[in-house]
GROMACS .gro file of C-alpha atoms in nm:
model
  374
    1UNK     CA    1   3.956   9.248  19.539
    2UNK     CA    2   4.229   9.375  19.782
    3UNK     CA    3   4.106   9.527  20.107
    4UNK     CA    4   4.233   9.854  20.226
    5UNK     CA    5   4.485   9.689  20.460
    6UNK     CA    6   4.613   9.457  20.180
    7UNK     CA    7   4.670   9.750  19.950
    8UNK     CA    8   4.836   9.946  20.239
    9UNK     CA    9   5.081   9.653  20.314
   10UNK     CA   10   5.152   9.597  19.940
   11UNK     CA   11   5.240   9.959  19.873
   12UNK     CA   12   5.483   9.945  20.161
   13UNK     CA   13   5.649   9.646  20.047
   14UNK     CA   14   5.663   9.743  19.688
   15UNK     CA   15   5.826  10.086  19.718
   16UNK     CA   16   6.082   9.933  19.962
   17UNK     CA   17   6.154   9.654  19.733
   18UNK     CA   18   6.214   9.895  19.460
   19UNK     CA   19   6.457  10.103  19.669
   20UNK     CA   20   6.653   9.813  19.810
   21UNK     CA   21   6.686   9.617  19.470
   22UNK     CA   22   6.764   9.941  19.270
   23UNK     CA   23   7.047  10.037  19.507
   24UNK     CA   24   7.192   9.699  19.516
   25UNK     CA   25   7.174   9.678  19.140
   26UNK     CA   26   7.346  10.009  19.093
   27UNK     CA   27   7.625   9.899  19.324
   28UNK     CA   28   7.703   9.569  19.154
   29UNK     CA   29   7.679   9.718  18.806
   30UNK     CA   30   7.925   9.993  18.899
   31UNK     CA   31   8.164   9.739  19.036
   32UNK     CA   32   8.106   9.540  18.703
   33UNK     CA   33   8.172   9.854  18.500
   34UNK     CA   34   8.500   9.931  18.661
   35UNK     CA   35   8.619   9.568  18.594
   36UNK     CA   36   8.497   9.596  18.225
   37UNK     CA   37   8.711   9.935  18.200
   38UNK     CA   38   9.026   9.738  18.326
   39UNK     CA   39   8.958   9.469  18.063
   40UNK     CA   40   8.933   9.728  17.800
   41UNK     CA   41   9.241   9.901  17.901
   42UNK     CA   42   9.428   9.561  17.891
   43UNK     CA   43   9.298   9.512  17.535
   44UNK     CA   44   9.109   9.179  17.613
   45UNK     CA   45   8.768   9.332  17.568
   46UNK     CA   46   8.630   9.563  17.283
   47UNK     CA   47   8.485   9.879  17.412
   48UNK     CA   48   8.189   9.867  17.199
   49UNK     CA   49   8.075   9.574  17.406
   50UNK     CA   50   8.077   9.735  17.742
   51UNK     CA   51   7.709   9.838  17.745
   52UNK     CA   52   7.571   9.511  17.597
   53UNK     CA   53   7.771   9.314  17.880
   54UNK     CA   54   7.627   9.547  18.134
   55UNK     CA   55   7.283   9.449  18.016
   56UNK     CA   56   7.364   9.097  18.015
   57UNK     CA   57   7.511   9.117  18.346
   58UNK     CA   58   7.202   9.296  18.499
   59UNK     CA   59   6.995   8.985  18.417
   60UNK     CA   60   7.213   8.775  18.605
   61UNK     CA   61   7.237   9.010  18.910
   62UNK     CA   62   6.847   9.032  18.900
   63UNK     CA   63   6.830   8.675  18.984
   64UNK     CA   64   7.034   8.733  19.291
   65UNK     CA   65   6.890   9.064  19.398
   66UNK     CA   66   6.531   8.994  19.356
   67UNK     CA   67   6.501   8.735  19.642
   68UNK     CA   68   6.716   8.932  19.883
   69UNK     CA   69   6.535   9.261  19.781
   70UNK     CA   70   6.199   9.092  19.844
   71UNK     CA   71   6.324   8.944  20.192
   72UNK     CA   72   6.462   9.281  20.294
   73UNK     CA   73   6.141   9.468  20.171
   74UNK     CA   74   5.918   9.263  20.381
   75UNK     CA   75   6.130   9.279  20.677
   76UNK     CA   76   6.192   9.646  20.663
   77UNK     CA   77   5.822   9.723  20.559
   78UNK     CA   78   5.666   9.536  20.836
   79UNK     CA   79   5.927   9.640  21.079
   80UNK     CA   80   5.839  10.005  21.024
   81UNK     CA   81   5.482   9.911  21.117
   82UNK     CA   82   5.603   9.729  21.445
   83UNK     CA   83   5.800  10.041  21.525
   84UNK     CA   84   5.495  10.265  21.472
   85UNK     CA   85   5.269  10.027  21.677
   86UNK     CA   86   5.051   9.970  21.367
   87UNK     CA   87   5.099   9.581  21.405
   88UNK     CA   88   4.974   9.606  21.759
   89UNK     CA   89   4.662   9.786  21.635
   90UNK     CA   90   4.600   9.532  21.358
   91UNK     CA   91   4.636   9.240  21.605
   92UNK     CA   92   4.400   9.397  21.842
   93UNK     CA   93   4.154   9.416  21.549
   94UNK     CA   94   4.188   9.037  21.516
   95UNK     CA   95   4.440   9.050  21.192
   96UNK     CA   96   4.645   8.731  21.216
   97UNK     CA   97   4.946   8.619  21.015
   98UNK     CA   98   4.734   8.477  20.744
   99UNK     CA   99   4.570   8.811  20.665
  100UNK     CA  100   4.925   8.961  20.662
  101UNK     CA  101   5.058   8.700  20.440
  102UNK     CA  102   4.778   8.765  20.160
  103UNK     CA  103   4.928   9.081  20.008
  104UNK     CA  104   5.285   8.956  20.062
  105UNK     CA  105   5.235   8.627  19.888
  106UNK     CA  106   5.051   8.795  19.590
  107UNK     CA  107   5.346   9.018  19.544
  108UNK     CA  108   5.585   8.728  19.608
  109UNK     CA  109   5.391   8.520  19.359
  110UNK     CA  110   5.446   8.771  19.080
  111UNK     CA  111   5.820   8.806  19.153
  112UNK     CA  112   5.850   8.431  19.150
  113UNK     CA  113   5.707   8.406  18.816
  114UNK     CA  114   5.939   8.678  18.692
  115UNK     CA  115   6.224   8.481  18.847
  116UNK     CA  116   6.111   8.159  18.687
  117UNK     CA  117   6.135   8.321  18.342
  118UNK     CA  118   6.476   8.502  18.418
  119UNK     CA  119   6.613   8.174  18.561
  120UNK     CA  120   6.499   7.933  18.278
  121UNK     CA  121   6.514   8.162  17.987
  122UNK     CA  122   6.665   8.504  18.007
  123UNK     CA  123   6.964   8.425  18.231
  124UNK     CA  124   7.099   8.129  18.017
  125UNK     CA  125   7.044   8.352  17.702
  126UNK     CA  126   7.233   8.638  17.861
  127UNK     CA  127   7.515   8.385  17.962
  128UNK     CA  128   7.549   8.270  17.611
  129UNK     CA  129   7.552   8.614  17.477
  130UNK     CA  130   7.832   8.718  17.714
  131UNK     CA  131   8.034   8.399  17.623
  132UNK     CA  132   8.000   8.492  17.250
  133UNK     CA  133   8.135   8.849  17.294
  134UNK     CA  134   8.424   8.723  17.516
  135UNK     CA  135   8.512   8.449  17.255
  136UNK     CA  136   8.487   8.707  16.968
  137UNK     CA  137   8.726   8.926  17.164
  138UNK     CA  138   8.952   8.622  17.234
  139UNK     CA  139   8.970   8.555  16.856
  140UNK     CA  140   9.053   8.914  16.780
  141UNK     CA  141   9.291   8.989  17.063
  142UNK     CA  142   9.598   8.896  16.866
  143UNK     CA  143   9.607   9.187  16.623
  144UNK     CA  144   9.245   9.144  16.552
  145UNK     CA  145   9.157   9.484  16.656
  146UNK     CA  146   9.429   9.711  16.572
  147UNK     CA  147   9.426  10.045  16.775
  148UNK     CA  148   9.667  10.337  16.736
  149UNK     CA  149   9.888  10.405  17.032
  150UNK     CA  150   9.927  10.057  17.145
  151UNK     CA  151  10.229   9.815  17.102
  152UNK     CA  152  10.067   9.477  16.982
  153UNK     CA  153  10.236   9.151  16.928
  154UNK     CA  154  10.170   8.841  16.703
  155UNK     CA  155  10.297   8.522  16.570
  156UNK     CA  156  10.418   8.408  16.912
  157UNK     CA  157  10.584   8.728  16.977
  158UNK     CA  158  10.786   8.740  16.661
  159UNK     CA  159  10.603   9.048  16.532
  160UNK     CA  160  10.575   9.381  16.724
  161UNK     CA  161  10.347   9.635  16.576
  162UNK     CA  162  10.282  10.008  16.639
  163UNK     CA  163  10.067  10.267  16.477
  164UNK     CA  164  10.051  10.622  16.585
  165UNK     CA  165   9.707  10.743  16.457
  166UNK     CA  166   9.418  10.653  16.223
  167UNK     CA  167   9.305  10.863  15.929
  168UNK     CA  168   8.945  10.944  15.819
  169UNK     CA  169   8.945  10.640  15.580
  170UNK     CA  170   9.000  10.410  15.872
  171UNK     CA  171   9.363  10.316  15.781
  172UNK     CA  172   9.639  10.323  16.041
  173UNK     CA  173   9.915  10.577  15.990
  174UNK     CA  174  10.289  10.614  16.093
  175UNK     CA  175  10.335  10.248  16.124
  176UNK     CA  176  10.632  10.071  16.295
  177UNK     CA  177  10.670   9.692  16.261
  178UNK     CA  178  10.961   9.454  16.369
  179UNK     CA  179  10.967   9.092  16.255
  180UNK     CA  180  11.215   8.849  16.418
  181UNK     CA  181  11.260   8.545  16.223
  182UNK     CA  182  11.443   8.342  16.490
  183UNK     CA  183  11.262   8.038  16.633
  184UNK     CA  184  11.451   8.053  16.969
  185UNK     CA  185  11.632   8.294  17.189
  186UNK     CA  186  11.952   8.133  17.118
  187UNK     CA  187  11.951   8.213  16.750
  188UNK     CA  188  12.093   8.572  16.814
  189UNK     CA  189  12.216   8.593  16.447
  190UNK     CA  190  11.887   8.521  16.281
  191UNK     CA  191  11.790   8.814  16.027
  192UNK     CA  192  11.529   9.053  16.130
  193UNK     CA  193  11.326   9.324  15.939
  194UNK     CA  194  11.219   9.661  16.057
  195UNK     CA  195  10.932   9.828  15.853
  196UNK     CA  196  10.815  10.184  15.860
  197UNK     CA  197  10.506  10.293  15.648
  198UNK     CA  198  10.285  10.591  15.617
  199UNK     CA  199   9.966  10.375  15.601
  200UNK     CA  200   9.851  10.026  15.649
  201UNK     CA  201   9.570   9.795  15.723
  202UNK     CA  202   9.512   9.423  15.790
  203UNK     CA  203   9.327   9.155  15.609
  204UNK     CA  204   9.127   8.907  15.805
  205UNK     CA  205   9.251   8.568  15.881
  206UNK     CA  206   9.153   8.248  15.698
  207UNK     CA  207   9.046   7.921  15.860
  208UNK     CA  208   9.405   7.839  15.934
  209UNK     CA  209   9.479   8.163  16.120
  210UNK     CA  210   9.675   8.320  15.837
  211UNK     CA  211   9.663   8.699  15.833
  212UNK     CA  212   9.829   8.972  15.623
  213UNK     CA  213   9.948   9.323  15.698
  214UNK     CA  214   9.939   9.553  15.394
  215UNK     CA  215  10.175   9.839  15.430
  216UNK     CA  216  10.198  10.133  15.190
  217UNK     CA  217  10.458  10.396  15.123
  218UNK     CA  218  10.731  10.284  15.337
  219UNK     CA  219  11.075  10.149  15.392
  220UNK     CA  220  11.188   9.790  15.482
  221UNK     CA  221  11.524   9.733  15.646
  222UNK     CA  222  11.631   9.353  15.656
  223UNK     CA  223  11.946   9.207  15.793
  224UNK     CA  224  12.134   9.073  16.104
  225UNK     CA  225  12.149   9.297  16.410
  226UNK     CA  226  12.493   9.452  16.461
  227UNK     CA  227  12.598   9.355  16.110
  228UNK     CA  228  12.681   9.617  15.830
  229UNK     CA  229  12.534   9.379  15.562
  230UNK     CA  230  12.169   9.472  15.530
  231UNK     CA  231  11.925   9.579  15.257
  232UNK     CA  232  11.703   9.882  15.242
  233UNK     CA  233  11.401   9.853  15.016
  234UNK     CA  234  11.153  10.140  14.948
  235UNK     CA  235  10.816  10.005  14.842
  236UNK     CA  236  10.470  10.149  14.762
  237UNK     CA  237  10.285   9.844  14.893
  238UNK     CA  238  10.426   9.553  15.104
  239UNK     CA  239  10.237   9.259  15.243
  240UNK     CA  240  10.354   9.088  15.563
  241UNK     CA  241  10.195   8.743  15.646
  242UNK     CA  242  10.180   8.613  15.984
  243UNK     CA  243  10.018   8.341  16.183
  244UNK     CA  244   9.773   8.377  16.471
  245UNK     CA  245   9.660   8.087  16.695
  246UNK     CA  246   9.305   7.995  16.600
  247UNK     CA  247   9.125   7.964  16.927
  248UNK     CA  248   8.742   7.927  16.940
  249UNK     CA  249   8.708   7.999  17.305
  250UNK     CA  250   8.509   7.838  17.566
  251UNK     CA  251   8.229   7.608  17.484
  252UNK     CA  252   7.890   7.660  17.638
  253UNK     CA  253   7.859   7.480  17.979
  254UNK     CA  254   7.541   7.405  18.188
  255UNK     CA  255   7.491   7.775  18.285
  256UNK     CA  256   7.466   7.884  17.924
  257UNK     CA  257   7.246   7.605  17.774
  258UNK     CA  258   6.873   7.661  17.729
  259UNK     CA  259   6.658   7.484  17.989
  260UNK     CA  260   6.483   7.256  17.718
  261UNK     CA  261   6.822   7.124  17.625
  262UNK     CA  262   6.940   7.078  17.991
  263UNK     CA  263   6.610   6.861  18.054
  264UNK     CA  264   6.733   6.602  17.800
  265UNK     CA  265   7.071   6.540  17.955
  266UNK     CA  266   7.125   6.294  18.236
  267UNK     CA  267   7.469   6.371  18.377
  268UNK     CA  268   7.503   6.516  18.723
  269UNK     CA  269   7.620   6.857  18.631
  270UNK     CA  270   7.295   6.920  18.421
  271UNK     CA  271   7.064   6.778  18.680
  272UNK     CA  272   7.236   7.017  18.932
  273UNK     CA  273   7.198   7.304  18.700
  274UNK     CA  274   6.824   7.248  18.641
  275UNK     CA  275   6.766   7.214  19.016
  276UNK     CA  276   6.952   7.543  19.070
  277UNK     CA  277   6.723   7.711  18.832
  278UNK     CA  278   6.424   7.596  19.004
  279UNK     CA  279   6.561   7.675  19.335
  280UNK     CA  280   6.586   8.053  19.269
  281UNK     CA  281   6.213   8.113  19.251
  282UNK     CA  282   6.138   7.879  19.525
  283UNK     CA  283   6.412   8.053  19.751
  284UNK     CA  284   6.233   8.384  19.685
  285UNK     CA  285   5.892   8.262  19.792
  286UNK     CA  286   6.030   8.080  20.111
  287UNK     CA  287   6.227   8.406  20.207
  288UNK     CA  288   5.894   8.594  20.188
  289UNK     CA  289   5.736   8.341  20.426
  290UNK     CA  290   6.040   8.376  20.656
  291UNK     CA  291   6.037   8.756  20.649
  292UNK     CA  292   5.697   8.798  20.820
  293UNK     CA  293   5.783   8.641  21.167
  294UNK     CA  294   6.134   8.767  21.153
  295UNK     CA  295   6.023   9.109  21.108
  296UNK     CA  296   5.841   9.132  21.457
  297UNK     CA  297   6.033   9.394  21.674
  298UNK     CA  298   5.924   9.605  21.968
  299UNK     CA  299   5.921   9.979  21.917
  300UNK     CA  300   6.237  10.034  22.116
  301UNK     CA  301   6.418   9.798  21.881
  302UNK     CA  302   6.387   9.987  21.570
  303UNK     CA  303   6.284   9.869  21.212
  304UNK     CA  304   6.645   9.771  21.153
  305UNK     CA  305   6.672   9.546  21.458
  306UNK     CA  306   6.666   9.219  21.265
  307UNK     CA  307   6.834   9.312  20.959
  308UNK     CA  308   7.166   9.168  21.067
  309UNK     CA  309   7.003   8.845  21.155
  310UNK     CA  310   6.802   8.853  20.809
  311UNK     CA  311   7.141   8.907  20.621
  312UNK     CA  312   7.316   8.620  20.809
  313UNK     CA  313   7.017   8.373  20.750
  314UNK     CA  314   7.040   8.472  20.380
  315UNK     CA  315   7.395   8.419  20.350
  316UNK     CA  316   7.375   8.081  20.507
  317UNK     CA  317   7.094   7.984  20.289
  318UNK     CA  318   7.263   8.079  19.961
  319UNK     CA  319   7.586   7.910  20.069
  320UNK     CA  320   7.391   7.596  20.156
  321UNK     CA  321   7.228   7.612  19.799
  322UNK     CA  322   7.561   7.657  19.637
  323UNK     CA  323   7.709   7.388  19.841
  324UNK     CA  324   7.444   7.133  19.775
  325UNK     CA  325   7.459   7.205  19.400
  326UNK     CA  326   7.837   7.121  19.417
  327UNK     CA  327   7.760   6.802  19.607
  328UNK     CA  328   7.509   6.690  19.343
  329UNK     CA  329   7.766   6.750  19.066
  330UNK     CA  330   8.033   6.548  19.267
  331UNK     CA  331   7.775   6.266  19.323
  332UNK     CA  332   7.815   6.308  19.713
  333UNK     CA  333   7.435   6.326  19.761
  334UNK     CA  334   7.157   6.187  19.567
  335UNK     CA  335   7.018   6.401  19.290
  336UNK     CA  336   6.657   6.299  19.426
  337UNK     CA  337   6.756   6.497  19.745
  338UNK     CA  338   6.943   6.762  19.548
  339UNK     CA  339   6.895   7.106  19.697
  340UNK     CA  340   6.547   7.045  19.835
  341UNK     CA  341   6.687   6.956  20.188
  342UNK     CA  342   6.800   7.316  20.204
  343UNK     CA  343   6.446   7.447  20.127
  344UNK     CA  344   6.303   7.211  20.390
  345UNK     CA  345   6.532   7.359  20.657
  346UNK     CA  346   6.390   7.715  20.560
  347UNK     CA  347   6.042   7.584  20.584
  348UNK     CA  348   6.113   7.427  20.927
  349UNK     CA  349   6.269   7.758  21.060
  350UNK     CA  350   5.977   7.966  20.927
  351UNK     CA  351   5.741   7.730  21.110
  352UNK     CA  352   5.931   7.758  21.431
  353UNK     CA  353   5.930   8.151  21.425
  354UNK     CA  354   5.552   8.154  21.330
  355UNK     CA  355   5.464   7.929  21.624
  356UNK     CA  356   5.702   8.106  21.858
  357UNK     CA  357   5.548   8.470  21.776
  358UNK     CA  358   5.185   8.375  21.726
  359UNK     CA  359   5.125   8.038  21.898
  360UNK     CA  360   4.923   7.760  21.736
  361UNK     CA  361   4.588   7.940  21.795
  362UNK     CA  362   4.710   8.286  21.683
  363UNK     CA  363   4.855   8.139  21.382
  364UNK     CA  364   4.535   8.024  21.228
  365UNK     CA  365   4.275   8.249  21.404
  366UNK     CA  366   4.466   8.567  21.473
  367UNK     CA  367   4.454   8.754  21.796
  368UNK     CA  368   4.112   8.728  21.971
  369UNK     CA  369   3.952   9.077  21.977
  370UNK     CA  370   3.645   9.261  21.893
  371UNK     CA  371   3.543   9.216  21.526
  372UNK     CA  372   3.649   9.541  21.353
  373UNK     CA  373   3.645   9.579  20.968
  374UNK     CA  374   3.976   9.675  20.821
   0.00000   0.00000   0.00000
């Protein structure tokens, strides 16, 4: 059972963590949303996929935000208690760092379990889904998803297509198409054809990348530009074949593969990826340990006095983790050492801060005082 003090500290940290993590998540997703809008406007991403991609991105962002949110939540929550002299009262009652760590580590343990699931299962799954959406968009980028009001090209630029609108049946209307049969810019006398049609649609490509435009109720002009020798054909239905490059998109990398598959591979990039996935929940736990001694401030300093130092430490910590992962991939350091030396540095810094603020006796026994039940 939690004591009253444990519940009080836990409540303070929990609501601060909700606020910090929520605000940071909204900021990152807003930035991602604006980037997706730019890709949709450029035609490289289907607009139907934007909300699913935001959902996948939020899973990845939570891996980053949960550790820093926990770090700042403990720092700000306990910093507020120092500012209001509540910590001084607790120490006068014999409350030491281990009594303060109990609710912190319970909350951090639950978040670390969540991070472990996100890192090992949810984040790779979201990365695979994102890759699949982008590969599908890449495969359909070349006239794969015809939209009215846009000039689109195909067949290495030999076909230019434009449709003004789309009717209720889903067919494009008021279509203009130009097909240039020349194989290079030097062949200026190669014949071209211009086609206008009232309606049209597209048949899907086969395995070789062959597609077909079906145009209805239109006129076809065929000849050499600048020459009076050309033909005009009125048609009810006219099919125009064209070739698109078959691109299957990017293959899944270490970041997209399931953890059970990565464990069976022995190359350095997969070893580094597995260590990275383990390091995320470990980093959250160590940051929670570091936040307690770092939160100690005097009332005049304010609860935000150590935030700049905390953010700087987090940036250094995160960059060292990324750097050590790159070193493992390149073979510059042993996989046995991997990223664990970075975590060892944080453990050492935490121990130095704890000994500096509490001393060896105060670290284990708390501040000597009259026994008061809290």
